[in-house]
Amino acid sequence: MLIIKRILIALILIVSIVLITAYFMPREYAVTKEITINRRADSVFNYIRYFKNQNEFNVWSKIDPKMKLTYKGTDGTVGAISAWESEVKDVGIGEQEVTKIIEGKRIDFALRFKKPMEDTAVAFMSTETVSGNQTKVKWGISGVMPYPINIMLPMMKMDQMIGNDLQKGLVNLKAKMEN
């Protein structure tokens, strides 16, 4: 009986330490990557605003070329939705919706992931003229990890996990826009 009591106390202590630590850990993450493209900003913006074009350069479309894509609303406008379904775990099931457009400058998205796990995030793509024929494109994703799962945030290395995919997508976009 004494052994069971000690094991129980040890488990309670471990769980308490994890919960207390999680309480003080960050809950929010934000990852932004950028690239300079040798094309005019209006040309780049008018390309990235459309979901169908985004599927030409984002990494996730390349991971599963067989994924099912559906669209609702008018592509390239506020309220447009692009949904995806894939058997590949790294792609999963979800949708993104255009929530705001600052014409020629920025597009904001709501991301809703359904599988392999439910989550929400926000994303944006922006364009900025560097010089006459050069455009800086930024692509960012941010979100919140709920308590106590947020204890894993520092170990997840979001800048690598998401950032690498964003950067590859931007490299793909650059190649497509400059050809």
CSV table of N, CA and C in Angstrom, one decimal:
chain,number,residue,atom,x,y,z
A,1,MET,N,0.8,-1.2,0.0
A,1,MET,CA,0.0,0.0,0.0
A,1,MET,C,0.9,1.3,0.0
A,2,LEU,N,2.0,1.2,0.7
A,2,LEU,CA,2.9,2.4,0.8
A,2,LEU,C,3.5,2.7,-0.6
A,3,ILE,N,3.8,1.6,-1.3
A,3,ILE,CA,4.4,1.8,-2.7
A,3,ILE,C,3.4,2.5,-3.6
A,4,ILE,N,2.2,2.1,-3.6
A,4,ILE,CA,1.1,2.6,-4.4
A,4,ILE,C,0.9,4.1,-4.0
A,5,LYS,N,0.9,4.4,-2.8
A,5,LYS,CA,0.8,5.8,-2.3
A,5,LYS,C,1.9,6.7,-2.8
A,6,ARG,N,3.2,6.2,-2.8
A,6,ARG,CA,4.3,6.9,-3.2
A,6,ARG,C,4.3,7.1,-4.8
A,7,ILE,N,3.8,6.1,-5.5
A,7,ILE,CA,3.7,6.2,-6.9
A,7,ILE,C,2.7,7.3,-7.3
A,8,LEU,N,1.6,7.2,-6.6
A,8,LEU,CA,0.5,8.2,-6.8
A,8,LEU,C,1.0,9.6,-6.5
A,9,ILE,N,1.7,9.8,-5.4
A,9,ILE,CA,2.2,11.1,-5.1
A,9,ILE,C,3.2,11.6,-6.1
A,10,ALA,N,4.1,10.7,-6.6
A,10,ALA,CA,5.0,11.0,-7.6
A,10,ALA,C,4.3,11.4,-8.9
A,11,LEU,N,3.3,10.7,-9.3
A,11,LEU,CA,2.5,11.1,-10.5
A,11,LEU,C,1.8,12.4,-10.4
A,12,ILE,N,1.3,12.7,-9.2
A,12,ILE,CA,0.6,14.0,-9.0
A,12,ILE,C,1.6,15.1,-9.1
A,13,LEU,N,2.8,14.9,-8.5
A,13,LEU,CA,3.9,15.9,-8.6
A,13,LEU,C,4.3,16.1,-10.0
A,14,ILE,N,4.5,15.1,-10.8
A,14,ILE,CA,4.9,15.2,-12.2
A,14,ILE,C,3.9,16.0,-13.0
A,15,VAL,N,2.6,15.6,-12.8
A,15,VAL,CA,1.5,16.3,-13.6
A,15,VAL,C,1.5,17.7,-13.1
A,16,SER,N,1.6,18.0,-11.9
A,16,SER,CA,1.6,19.4,-11.4
A,16,SER,C,2.7,20.2,-11.9
A,17,ILE,N,3.9,19.7,-12.0
A,17,ILE,CA,5.0,20.4,-12.5
A,17,ILE,C,4.8,20.7,-14.0
A,18,VAL,N,4.3,19.7,-14.8
A,18,VAL,CA,4.0,19.9,-16.2
A,18,VAL,C,2.9,21.0,-16.3
A,19,LEU,N,1.9,21.0,-15.6
A,19,LEU,CA,0.8,22.0,-15.7
A,19,LEU,C,1.3,23.4,-15.3
A,20,ILE,N,2.1,23.5,-14.2
A,20,ILE,CA,2.6,24.8,-13.8
A,20,ILE,C,3.6,25.3,-14.8
A,21,THR,N,4.4,24.5,-15.4
A,21,THR,CA,5.4,24.9,-16.4
A,21,THR,C,4.6,25.4,-17.6
A,22,ALA,N,3.6,24.6,-18.1
A,22,ALA,CA,2.8,25.0,-19.2
A,22,ALA,C,2.1,26.4,-19.0
A,23,TYR,N,1.7,26.7,-17.8
A,23,TYR,CA,1.1,27.9,-17.5
A,23,TYR,C,2.0,29.1,-17.9
A,24,PHE,N,3.3,29.0,-17.7
A,24,PHE,CA,4.2,30.1,-17.9
A,24,PHE,C,4.8,30.0,-19.3
A,25,MET,N,4.5,29.0,-20.1
A,25,MET,CA,5.1,28.9,-21.4
A,25,MET,C,4.4,29.8,-22.4
A,26,PRO,N,5.0,30.2,-23.5
A,26,PRO,CA,4.3,31.0,-24.5
A,26,PRO,C,3.2,30.1,-25.2
A,27,ARG,N,2.1,30.8,-25.6
A,27,ARG,CA,1.0,30.0,-26.2
A,27,ARG,C,0.9,30.4,-27.7
A,28,GLU,N,1.5,31.5,-28.1
A,28,GLU,CA,1.4,32.0,-29.4
A,28,GLU,C,2.6,31.7,-30.2
A,29,TYR,N,2.5,31.5,-31.5
A,29,TYR,CA,3.6,31.4,-32.4
A,29,TYR,C,3.3,32.2,-33.7
A,30,ALA,N,4.4,32.6,-34.3
A,30,ALA,CA,4.3,33.4,-35.5
A,30,ALA,C,5.5,33.1,-36.4
A,31,VAL,N,5.3,32.8,-37.6
A,31,VAL,CA,6.4,32.5,-38.5
A,31,VAL,C,6.2,33.3,-39.8
A,32,THR,N,7.2,34.0,-40.2
A,32,THR,CA,7.2,34.8,-41.4
A,32,THR,C,8.4,34.6,-42.2
A,33,LYS,N,8.3,34.4,-43.5
A,33,LYS,CA,9.4,34.2,-44.4
A,33,LYS,C,9.2,35.2,-45.6
A,34,GLU,N,10.3,35.6,-46.2
A,34,GLU,CA,10.2,36.5,-47.3
A,34,GLU,C,11.2,36.2,-48.4
A,35,ILE,N,10.9,36.7,-49.6
A,35,ILE,CA,11.8,36.6,-50.7
A,35,ILE,C,11.6,37.8,-51.6
A,36,THR,N,12.6,38.1,-52.4
A,36,THR,CA,12.5,39.2,-53.4
A,36,THR,C,12.4,38.5,-54.8
A,37,ILE,N,11.4,39.0,-55.5
A,37,ILE,CA,11.1,38.5,-56.8
A,37,ILE,C,11.3,39.6,-57.9
A,38,ASN,N,11.9,39.2,-59.0
A,38,ASN,CA,12.2,40.2,-60.0
A,38,ASN,C,11.0,40.3,-61.0
A,39,ARG,N,9.9,40.9,-60.4
A,39,ARG,CA,8.7,41.2,-61.1
A,39,ARG,C,8.0,42.4,-60.4
A,40,ARG,N,7.2,43.1,-61.2
A,40,ARG,CA,6.5,44.2,-60.6
A,40,ARG,C,5.5,43.8,-59.5
A,41,ALA,N,5.3,44.6,-58.5
A,41,ALA,CA,4.5,44.2,-57.3
A,41,ALA,C,3.0,43.9,-57.7
A,42,ASP,N,2.5,44.7,-58.6
A,42,ASP,CA,1.1,44.5,-59.1
A,42,ASP,C,0.9,43.1,-59.7
A,43,SER,N,1.9,42.7,-60.5
A,43,SER,CA,1.9,41.4,-61.2
A,43,SER,C,2.0,40.3,-60.2
A,44,VAL,N,2.8,40.4,-59.2
A,44,VAL,CA,3.0,39.4,-58.2
A,44,VAL,C,1.7,39.3,-57.3
A,45,PHE,N,1.2,40.4,-56.9
A,45,PHE,CA,0.0,40.5,-56.1
A,45,PHE,C,-1.2,39.8,-56.8
A,46,ASN,N,-1.3,40.2,-58.1
A,46,ASN,CA,-2.5,39.7,-58.9
A,46,ASN,C,-2.3,38.2,-59.1
A,47,TYR,N,-1.2,37.6,-59.0
A,47,TYR,CA,-1.0,36.2,-59.1
A,47,TYR,C,-1.3,35.5,-57.7
A,48,ILE,N,-0.7,36.0,-56.6
A,48,ILE,CA,-0.8,35.3,-55.4
A,48,ILE,C,-2.2,35.4,-54.8
A,49,ARG,N,-3.0,36.3,-55.2
A,49,ARG,CA,-4.4,36.5,-54.6
A,49,ARG,C,-5.3,35.4,-54.9
A,50,TYR,N,-5.0,34.6,-55.9
A,50,TYR,CA,-5.9,33.5,-56.3
A,50,TYR,C,-5.5,32.1,-55.7
A,51,PHE,N,-6.4,31.4,-55.1
A,51,PHE,CA,-6.1,30.1,-54.5
A,51,PHE,C,-5.6,29.1,-55.6
A,52,LYS,N,-6.2,29.2,-56.7
A,52,LYS,CA,-5.8,28.3,-57.8
A,52,LYS,C,-4.3,28.5,-58.2
A,53,ASN,N,-3.9,29.7,-58.1
A,53,ASN,CA,-2.4,30.0,-58.4
A,53,ASN,C,-1.6,29.6,-57.2
A,54,GLN,N,-2.1,29.7,-56.0
A,54,GLN,CA,-1.3,29.3,-54.8
A,54,GLN,C,-1.0,27.9,-54.8
A,55,ASN,N,-1.9,27.1,-55.4
A,55,ASN,CA,-1.7,25.6,-55.5
A,55,ASN,C,-0.6,25.3,-56.4
A,56,GLU,N,-0.1,26.2,-57.2
A,56,GLU,CA,1.0,26.0,-58.2
A,56,GLU,C,2.3,26.2,-57.5
A,57,PHE,N,2.4,26.9,-56.3
A,57,PHE,CA,3.7,27.1,-55.7
A,57,PHE,C,3.8,26.6,-54.3
A,58,ASN,N,2.6,26.4,-53.6
A,58,ASN,CA,2.8,26.0,-52.2
A,58,ASN,C,3.3,24.5,-52.1
A,59,VAL,N,4.0,24.2,-51.1
A,59,VAL,CA,4.6,22.9,-50.9
A,59,VAL,C,3.6,21.8,-50.7
A,60,TRP,N,2.5,22.1,-50.0
A,60,TRP,CA,1.5,21.1,-49.6
A,60,TRP,C,0.9,20.5,-50.8
A,61,SER,N,0.6,21.3,-51.9
A,61,SER,CA,0.1,20.7,-53.1
A,61,SER,C,1.0,19.8,-53.8
A,62,LYS,N,2.3,20.0,-53.6
A,62,LYS,CA,3.3,19.2,-54.2
A,62,LYS,C,3.5,17.9,-53.4
A,63,ILE,N,3.2,17.9,-52.1
A,63,ILE,CA,3.3,16.7,-51.3
A,63,ILE,C,2.3,15.7,-51.7
A,64,ASP,N,1.1,16.1,-52.1
A,64,ASP,CA,0.0,15.2,-52.5
A,64,ASP,C,-0.7,15.8,-53.7
A,65,PRO,N,-0.1,15.5,-54.9
A,65,PRO,CA,-0.8,16.0,-56.1
A,65,PRO,C,-2.2,15.4,-56.4
A,66,LYS,N,-2.5,14.4,-55.6
A,66,LYS,CA,-3.9,13.8,-55.8
A,66,LYS,C,-4.9,14.3,-54.8
A,67,MET,N,-4.5,15.3,-54.0
A,67,MET,CA,-5.5,15.8,-53.0
A,67,MET,C,-6.7,16.4,-53.7
A,68,LYS,N,-7.8,16.3,-53.1
A,68,LYS,CA,-9.0,16.8,-53.6
A,68,LYS,C,-9.2,18.3,-53.2
A,69,LEU,N,-9.4,19.2,-54.1
A,69,LEU,CA,-9.5,20.6,-53.9
A,69,LEU,C,-10.9,21.0,-54.3
A,70,THR,N,-11.5,21.8,-53.4
A,70,THR,CA,-12.8,22.4,-53.8
A,70,THR,C,-12.8,23.9,-53.4
A,71,TYR,N,-13.5,24.7,-54.2
A,71,TYR,CA,-13.5,26.1,-54.0
A,71,TYR,C,-15.0,26.6,-53.8
A,72,LYS,N,-15.1,27.6,-53.0
A,72,LYS,CA,-16.4,28.3,-52.8
A,72,LYS,C,-16.2,29.8,-52.9
A,73,GLY,N,-17.2,30.5,-53.5
A,73,GLY,CA,-17.1,31.9,-53.6
A,73,GLY,C,-16.3,32.3,-54.8
A,74,THR,N,-16.0,33.5,-54.9
A,74,THR,CA,-15.2,34.0,-56.1
A,74,THR,C,-13.7,34.1,-55.7
A,75,ASP,N,-12.9,33.3,-56.4
A,75,ASP,CA,-11.5,33.2,-56.1
A,75,ASP,C,-10.9,34.6,-56.2
A,76,GLY,N,-10.0,34.9,-55.2
A,76,GLY,CA,-9.3,36.2,-55.2
A,76,GLY,C,-10.1,37.3,-54.5
A,77,THR,N,-11.2,37.0,-53.9
A,77,THR,CA,-12.0,38.0,-53.2
A,77,THR,C,-12.3,37.6,-51.8
A,78,VAL,N,-12.6,38.6,-50.9
A,78,VAL,CA,-12.9,38.3,-49.5
A,78,VAL,C,-14.1,37.3,-49.5
A,79,GLY,N,-14.0,36.3,-48.6
A,79,GLY,CA,-15.0,35.3,-48.5
A,79,GLY,C,-14.7,34.0,-49.3
A,80,ALA,N,-13.8,34.1,-50.3
A,80,ALA,CA,-13.5,32.9,-51.0
A,80,ALA,C,-12.9,31.8,-50.1
A,81,ILE,N,-13.2,30.6,-50.4
A,81,ILE,CA,-12.7,29.5,-49.6
A,81,ILE,C,-12.1,28.4,-50.5
A,82,SER,N,-11.0,27.9,-50.1
A,82,SER,CA,-10.3,26.8,-50.7
A,82,SER,C,-10.2,25.7,-49.7
A,83,ALA,N,-10.8,24.5,-50.0
A,83,ALA,CA,-10.7,23.4,-49.1
A,83,ALA,C,-9.9,22.3,-49.7
A,84,TRP,N,-9.3,21.5,-48.9
A,84,TRP,CA,-8.5,20.4,-49.3
A,84,TRP,C,-8.7,19.1,-48.5
A,85,GLU,N,-8.6,18.0,-49.2
A,85,GLU,CA,-8.7,16.7,-48.5
A,85,GLU,C,-7.6,15.8,-49.0
A,86,SER,N,-6.8,15.2,-48.1
A,86,SER,CA,-5.7,14.4,-48.5
A,86,SER,C,-5.6,13.2,-47.5
A,87,GLU,N,-5.2,12.1,-48.0
A,87,GLU,CA,-4.9,11.0,-47.2
A,87,GLU,C,-3.5,11.1,-46.6
A,88,VAL,N,-2.7,12.0,-47.1
A,88,VAL,CA,-1.3,12.2,-46.6
A,88,VAL,C,-1.4,13.0,-45.3
A,89,LYS,N,-0.8,12.4,-44.3
A,89,LYS,CA,-0.9,13.1,-42.9
A,89,LYS,C,-0.3,14.5,-42.9
A,90,ASP,N,0.8,14.8,-43.7
A,90,ASP,CA,1.4,16.1,-43.7
A,90,ASP,C,0.5,17.1,-44.3
A,91,VAL,N,-0.5,16.7,-45.1
A,91,VAL,CA,-1.5,17.6,-45.8
A,91,VAL,C,-2.8,17.6,-45.0
A,92,GLY,N,-3.4,16.5,-44.8
A,92,GLY,CA,-4.6,16.4,-44.0
A,92,GLY,C,-5.8,17.0,-44.7
A,93,ILE,N,-6.8,17.4,-43.9
A,93,ILE,CA,-8.0,18.0,-44.3
A,93,ILE,C,-8.2,19.4,-43.7
A,94,GLY,N,-8.6,20.4,-44.5
A,94,GLY,CA,-8.8,21.7,-43.9
A,94,GLY,C,-9.3,22.7,-45.0
A,95,GLU,N,-9.3,23.9,-44.6
A,95,GLU,CA,-9.7,25.0,-45.6
A,95,GLU,C,-9.1,26.3,-45.2
A,96,GLN,N,-9.0,27.2,-46.2
A,96,GLN,CA,-8.6,28.5,-45.9
A,96,GLN,C,-9.5,29.5,-46.5
A,97,GLU,N,-9.8,30.6,-45.9
A,97,GLU,CA,-10.7,31.6,-46.3
A,97,GLU,C,-10.0,33.0,-46.4
A,98,VAL,N,-10.3,33.7,-47.5
A,98,VAL,CA,-9.8,35.1,-47.5
A,98,VAL,C,-10.6,35.9,-46.6
A,99,THR,N,-10.0,36.6,-45.6
A,99,THR,CA,-10.7,37.4,-44.7
A,99,THR,C,-10.6,38.9,-44.9
A,100,LYS,N,-9.5,39.3,-45.6
A,100,LYS,CA,-9.2,40.7,-45.8
A,100,LYS,C,-8.3,40.9,-47.0
A,101,ILE,N,-8.5,41.9,-47.8
A,101,ILE,CA,-7.6,42.2,-48.9
A,101,ILE,C,-7.3,43.7,-48.9
A,102,ILE,N,-6.1,44.1,-48.8
A,102,ILE,CA,-5.6,45.4,-49.0
A,102,ILE,C,-5.1,45.4,-50.4
A,103,GLU,N,-5.8,46.0,-51.3
A,103,GLU,CA,-5.5,45.8,-52.8
A,103,GLU,C,-4.1,46.2,-53.1
A,104,GLY,N,-3.5,45.3,-53.8
A,104,GLY,CA,-2.1,45.4,-54.2
A,104,GLY,C,-1.0,45.3,-53.1
A,105,LYS,N,-1.5,45.0,-51.9
A,105,LYS,CA,-0.5,45.0,-50.8
A,105,LYS,C,-0.5,43.7,-49.9
A,106,ARG,N,-1.7,43.3,-49.5
A,106,ARG,CA,-1.8,42.2,-48.5
A,106,ARG,C,-3.1,41.4,-48.6
A,107,ILE,N,-3.0,40.1,-48.4
A,107,ILE,CA,-4.2,39.2,-48.3
A,107,ILE,C,-4.1,38.5,-47.0
A,108,ASP,N,-5.2,38.5,-46.2
A,108,ASP,CA,-5.2,37.8,-44.9
A,108,ASP,C,-6.1,36.6,-45.1
A,109,PHE,N,-5.8,35.5,-44.4
A,109,PHE,CA,-6.5,34.2,-44.5
A,109,PHE,C,-6.8,33.7,-43.1
A,110,ALA,N,-7.9,33.0,-43.0
A,110,ALA,CA,-8.2,32.2,-41.8
A,110,ALA,C,-8.0,30.7,-42.3
A,111,LEU,N,-7.2,30.0,-41.5
A,111,LEU,CA,-6.9,28.6,-41.7
A,111,LEU,C,-7.6,27.8,-40.7
A,112,ARG,N,-8.3,26.8,-41.2
A,112,ARG,CA,-9.1,25.9,-40.4
A,112,ARG,C,-8.6,24.4,-40.7
A,113,PHE,N,-7.9,23.8,-39.8
A,113,PHE,CA,-7.4,22.5,-40.0
A,113,PHE,C,-8.4,21.5,-39.3
A,114,LYS,N,-8.7,20.4,-40.0
A,114,LYS,CA,-9.7,19.5,-39.4
A,114,LYS,C,-9.0,18.1,-39.1
A,115,LYS,N,-8.1,17.7,-40.0
A,115,LYS,CA,-7.3,16.4,-39.7
A,115,LYS,C,-5.9,16.6,-40.2
A,116,PRO,N,-4.9,16.1,-39.6
A,116,PRO,CA,-5.0,15.1,-38.5
A,116,PRO,C,-5.4,15.6,-37.2
A,117,MET,N,-5.4,16.9,-37.0
A,117,MET,CA,-5.9,17.5,-35.7
A,117,MET,C,-6.6,18.8,-36.0
A,118,GLU,N,-7.5,19.1,-35.1
A,118,GLU,CA,-8.3,20.3,-35.3
A,118,GLU,C,-7.5,21.5,-34.8
A,119,ASP,N,-7.4,22.6,-35.5
A,119,ASP,CA,-6.7,23.8,-35.1
A,119,ASP,C,-7.1,24.9,-36.0
A,120,THR,N,-6.8,26.1,-35.6
A,120,THR,CA,-7.1,27.3,-36.4
A,120,THR,C,-5.8,28.1,-36.4
A,121,ALA,N,-5.6,28.9,-37.4
A,121,ALA,CA,-4.5,29.8,-37.5
A,121,ALA,C,-4.9,30.9,-38.4
A,122,VAL,N,-4.0,31.9,-38.5
A,122,VAL,CA,-4.2,33.0,-39.5
A,122,VAL,C,-3.0,33.1,-40.3
A,123,ALA,N,-3.1,33.5,-41.5
A,123,ALA,CA,-2.0,33.6,-42.4
A,123,ALA,C,-2.1,34.9,-43.2
A,124,PHE,N,-1.0,35.3,-43.9
A,124,PHE,CA,-1.1,36.4,-44.8
A,124,PHE,C,0.0,36.3,-45.8
A,125,MET,N,-0.2,37.0,-46.9
A,125,MET,CA,0.8,37.1,-48.0
A,125,MET,C,0.8,38.6,-48.3
A,126,SER,N,1.9,39.2,-48.4
A,126,SER,CA,2.0,40.6,-48.7
A,126,SER,C,3.1,40.9,-49.8
A,127,THR,N,2.9,42.0,-50.5
A,127,THR,CA,3.8,42.4,-51.5
A,127,THR,C,4.2,43.8,-51.2
A,128,GLU,N,5.5,44.1,-51.5
A,128,GLU,CA,6.0,45.5,-51.3
A,128,GLU,C,7.1,45.7,-52.4
A,129,THR,N,6.9,46.9,-53.0
A,129,THR,CA,7.9,47.2,-54.1
A,129,THR,C,9.2,47.6,-53.5
A,130,VAL,N,10.3,46.9,-53.9
A,130,VAL,CA,11.6,47.2,-53.5
A,130,VAL,C,12.2,48.2,-54.4
A,131,SER,N,12.1,47.9,-55.7
A,131,SER,CA,12.5,48.9,-56.7
A,131,SER,C,11.5,48.7,-57.9
A,132,GLY,N,11.7,49.4,-59.0
A,132,GLY,CA,10.7,49.3,-60.1
A,132,GLY,C,10.3,47.9,-60.5
A,133,ASN,N,11.2,47.0,-60.6
A,133,ASN,CA,10.9,45.7,-61.0
A,133,ASN,C,11.2,44.6,-60.0
A,134,GLN,N,11.3,45.0,-58.8
A,134,GLN,CA,11.5,44.0,-57.7
A,134,GLN,C,10.5,44.1,-56.6
A,135,THR,N,10.0,43.0,-56.2
A,135,THR,CA,9.0,42.9,-55.2
A,135,THR,C,9.4,42.0,-54.0
A,136,LYS,N,9.2,42.5,-52.8
A,136,LYS,CA,9.4,41.7,-51.6
A,136,LYS,C,8.1,41.0,-51.3
A,137,VAL,N,8.1,39.7,-51.2
A,137,VAL,CA,6.9,38.9,-50.8
A,137,VAL,C,7.1,38.3,-49.5
A,138,LYS,N,6.2,38.6,-48.6
A,138,LYS,CA,6.2,38.0,-47.2
A,138,LYS,C,5.0,37.0,-47.1
A,139,TRP,N,5.3,35.9,-46.4
A,139,TRP,CA,4.3,34.9,-46.2
A,139,TRP,C,4.4,34.5,-44.7
A,140,GLY,N,3.3,34.7,-44.0
A,140,GLY,CA,3.3,34.4,-42.6
A,140,GLY,C,2.1,33.6,-42.1
A,141,ILE,N,2.4,32.8,-41.0
A,141,ILE,CA,1.3,32.1,-40.3
A,141,ILE,C,1.5,32.3,-38.8
A,142,SER,N,0.4,32.5,-38.1
A,142,SER,CA,0.5,32.6,-36.7
A,142,SER,C,-0.7,31.9,-36.1
A,143,GLY,N,-0.6,31.5,-34.8
A,143,GLY,CA,-1.7,30.8,-34.1
A,143,GLY,C,-1.4,30.7,-32.7
A,144,VAL,N,-2.3,30.0,-32.0
A,144,VAL,CA,-2.3,29.9,-30.6
A,144,VAL,C,-2.4,28.4,-30.2
A,145,MET,N,-1.5,27.9,-29.4
A,145,MET,CA,-1.5,26.5,-28.9
A,145,MET,C,-2.3,26.6,-27.6
A,146,PRO,N,-3.3,25.8,-27.4
A,146,PRO,CA,-4.0,25.8,-26.1
A,146,PRO,C,-3.3,25.2,-25.0
A,147,TYR,N,-3.6,25.7,-23.8
A,147,TYR,CA,-3.0,25.2,-22.5
A,147,TYR,C,-3.6,23.9,-22.3
A,148,PRO,N,-2.9,22.9,-21.9
A,148,PRO,CA,-1.5,22.8,-21.5
A,148,PRO,C,-0.6,22.2,-22.7
A,149,ILE,N,-1.2,22.1,-23.9
A,149,ILE,CA,-0.5,21.6,-25.0
A,149,ILE,C,0.7,22.5,-25.4
A,150,ASN,N,0.5,23.8,-25.0
A,150,ASN,CA,1.5,24.8,-25.3
A,150,ASN,C,2.9,24.5,-24.7
A,151,ILE,N,3.0,23.5,-23.8
A,151,ILE,CA,4.3,23.1,-23.3
A,151,ILE,C,5.2,22.5,-24.4
A,152,MET,N,4.6,22.0,-25.4
A,152,MET,CA,5.4,21.4,-26.5
A,152,MET,C,5.9,22.5,-27.5
A,153,LEU,N,5.4,23.7,-27.5
A,153,LEU,CA,5.7,24.7,-28.4
A,153,LEU,C,7.2,25.0,-28.6
A,154,PRO,N,8.0,25.1,-27.6
A,154,PRO,CA,9.4,25.3,-27.8
A,154,PRO,C,10.1,24.1,-28.4
A,155,MET,N,9.6,22.9,-28.2
A,155,MET,CA,10.2,21.7,-28.8
A,155,MET,C,9.7,21.5,-30.2
A,156,MET,N,8.6,22.1,-30.7
A,156,MET,CA,8.1,21.9,-32.0
A,156,MET,C,8.9,22.7,-33.1
A,157,LYS,N,9.6,23.7,-32.6
A,157,LYS,CA,10.4,24.5,-33.5
A,157,LYS,C,9.6,25.0,-34.8
A,158,MET,N,8.6,25.7,-34.5
A,158,MET,CA,7.7,26.2,-35.5
A,158,MET,C,8.4,26.9,-36.7
A,159,ASP,N,9.4,27.6,-36.4
A,159,ASP,CA,10.1,28.3,-37.4
A,159,ASP,C,10.7,27.4,-38.5
A,160,GLN,N,11.2,26.2,-38.0
A,160,GLN,CA,11.7,25.2,-38.9
A,160,GLN,C,10.5,24.4,-39.5
A,161,MET,N,9.6,24.0,-38.7
A,161,MET,CA,8.5,23.1,-39.2
A,161,MET,C,7.6,23.8,-40.2
A,162,ILE,N,7.1,25.0,-39.9
A,162,ILE,CA,6.3,25.7,-40.9
A,162,ILE,C,7.2,26.6,-41.8
A,163,GLY,N,8.2,27.2,-41.2
A,163,GLY,CA,9.0,28.1,-41.9
A,163,GLY,C,9.7,27.5,-43.1
A,164,ASN,N,10.2,26.3,-43.0
A,164,ASN,CA,10.8,25.6,-44.2
A,164,ASN,C,9.8,25.5,-45.3
A,165,ASP,N,8.6,25.1,-45.0
A,165,ASP,CA,7.6,24.9,-46.0
A,165,ASP,C,7.2,26.3,-46.7
A,166,LEU,N,7.1,27.3,-45.9
A,166,LEU,CA,6.8,28.7,-46.4
A,166,LEU,C,7.9,29.1,-47.3
A,167,GLN,N,9.2,28.9,-46.9
A,167,GLN,CA,10.3,29.3,-47.7
A,167,GLN,C,10.4,28.6,-49.0
A,168,LYS,N,10.2,27.3,-49.0
A,168,LYS,CA,10.2,26.5,-50.2
A,168,LYS,C,9.1,27.0,-51.2
A,169,GLY,N,7.9,27.3,-50.6
A,169,GLY,CA,6.8,27.8,-51.4
A,169,GLY,C,7.2,29.1,-52.0
A,170,LEU,N,7.9,30.0,-51.3
A,170,LEU,CA,8.3,31.3,-51.9
A,170,LEU,C,9.3,31.1,-53.0
A,171,VAL,N,10.2,30.1,-52.8
A,171,VAL,CA,11.2,29.8,-53.8
A,171,VAL,C,10.5,29.3,-55.1
A,172,ASN,N,9.5,28.5,-54.9
A,172,ASN,CA,8.7,28.0,-56.0
A,172,ASN,C,8.0,29.2,-56.7
A,173,LEU,N,7.4,30.1,-55.9
A,173,LEU,CA,6.7,31.3,-56.5
A,173,LEU,C,7.7,32.1,-57.3
A,174,LYS,N,8.9,32.4,-56.7
A,174,LYS,CA,9.9,33.1,-57.4
A,174,LYS,C,10.2,32.5,-58.8
A,175,ALA,N,10.5,31.2,-58.8
A,175,ALA,CA,10.8,30.5,-60.0
A,175,ALA,C,9.6,30.7,-61.1
A,176,LYS,N,8.4,30.5,-60.6
A,176,LYS,CA,7.2,30.6,-61.5
A,176,LYS,C,7.1,32.0,-62.0
A,177,MET,N,7.3,33.0,-61.1
A,177,MET,CA,7.0,34.4,-61.6
A,177,MET,C,8.2,35.0,-62.4
A,178,GLU,N,9.4,34.4,-62.3
A,178,GLU,CA,10.5,35.0,-63.0
A,178,GLU,C,10.7,34.2,-64.4
A,179,ASN,N,10.0,33.2,-64.6
A,179,ASN,CA,10.1,32.5,-65.9
A,179,ASN,C,9.1,33.0,-66.9
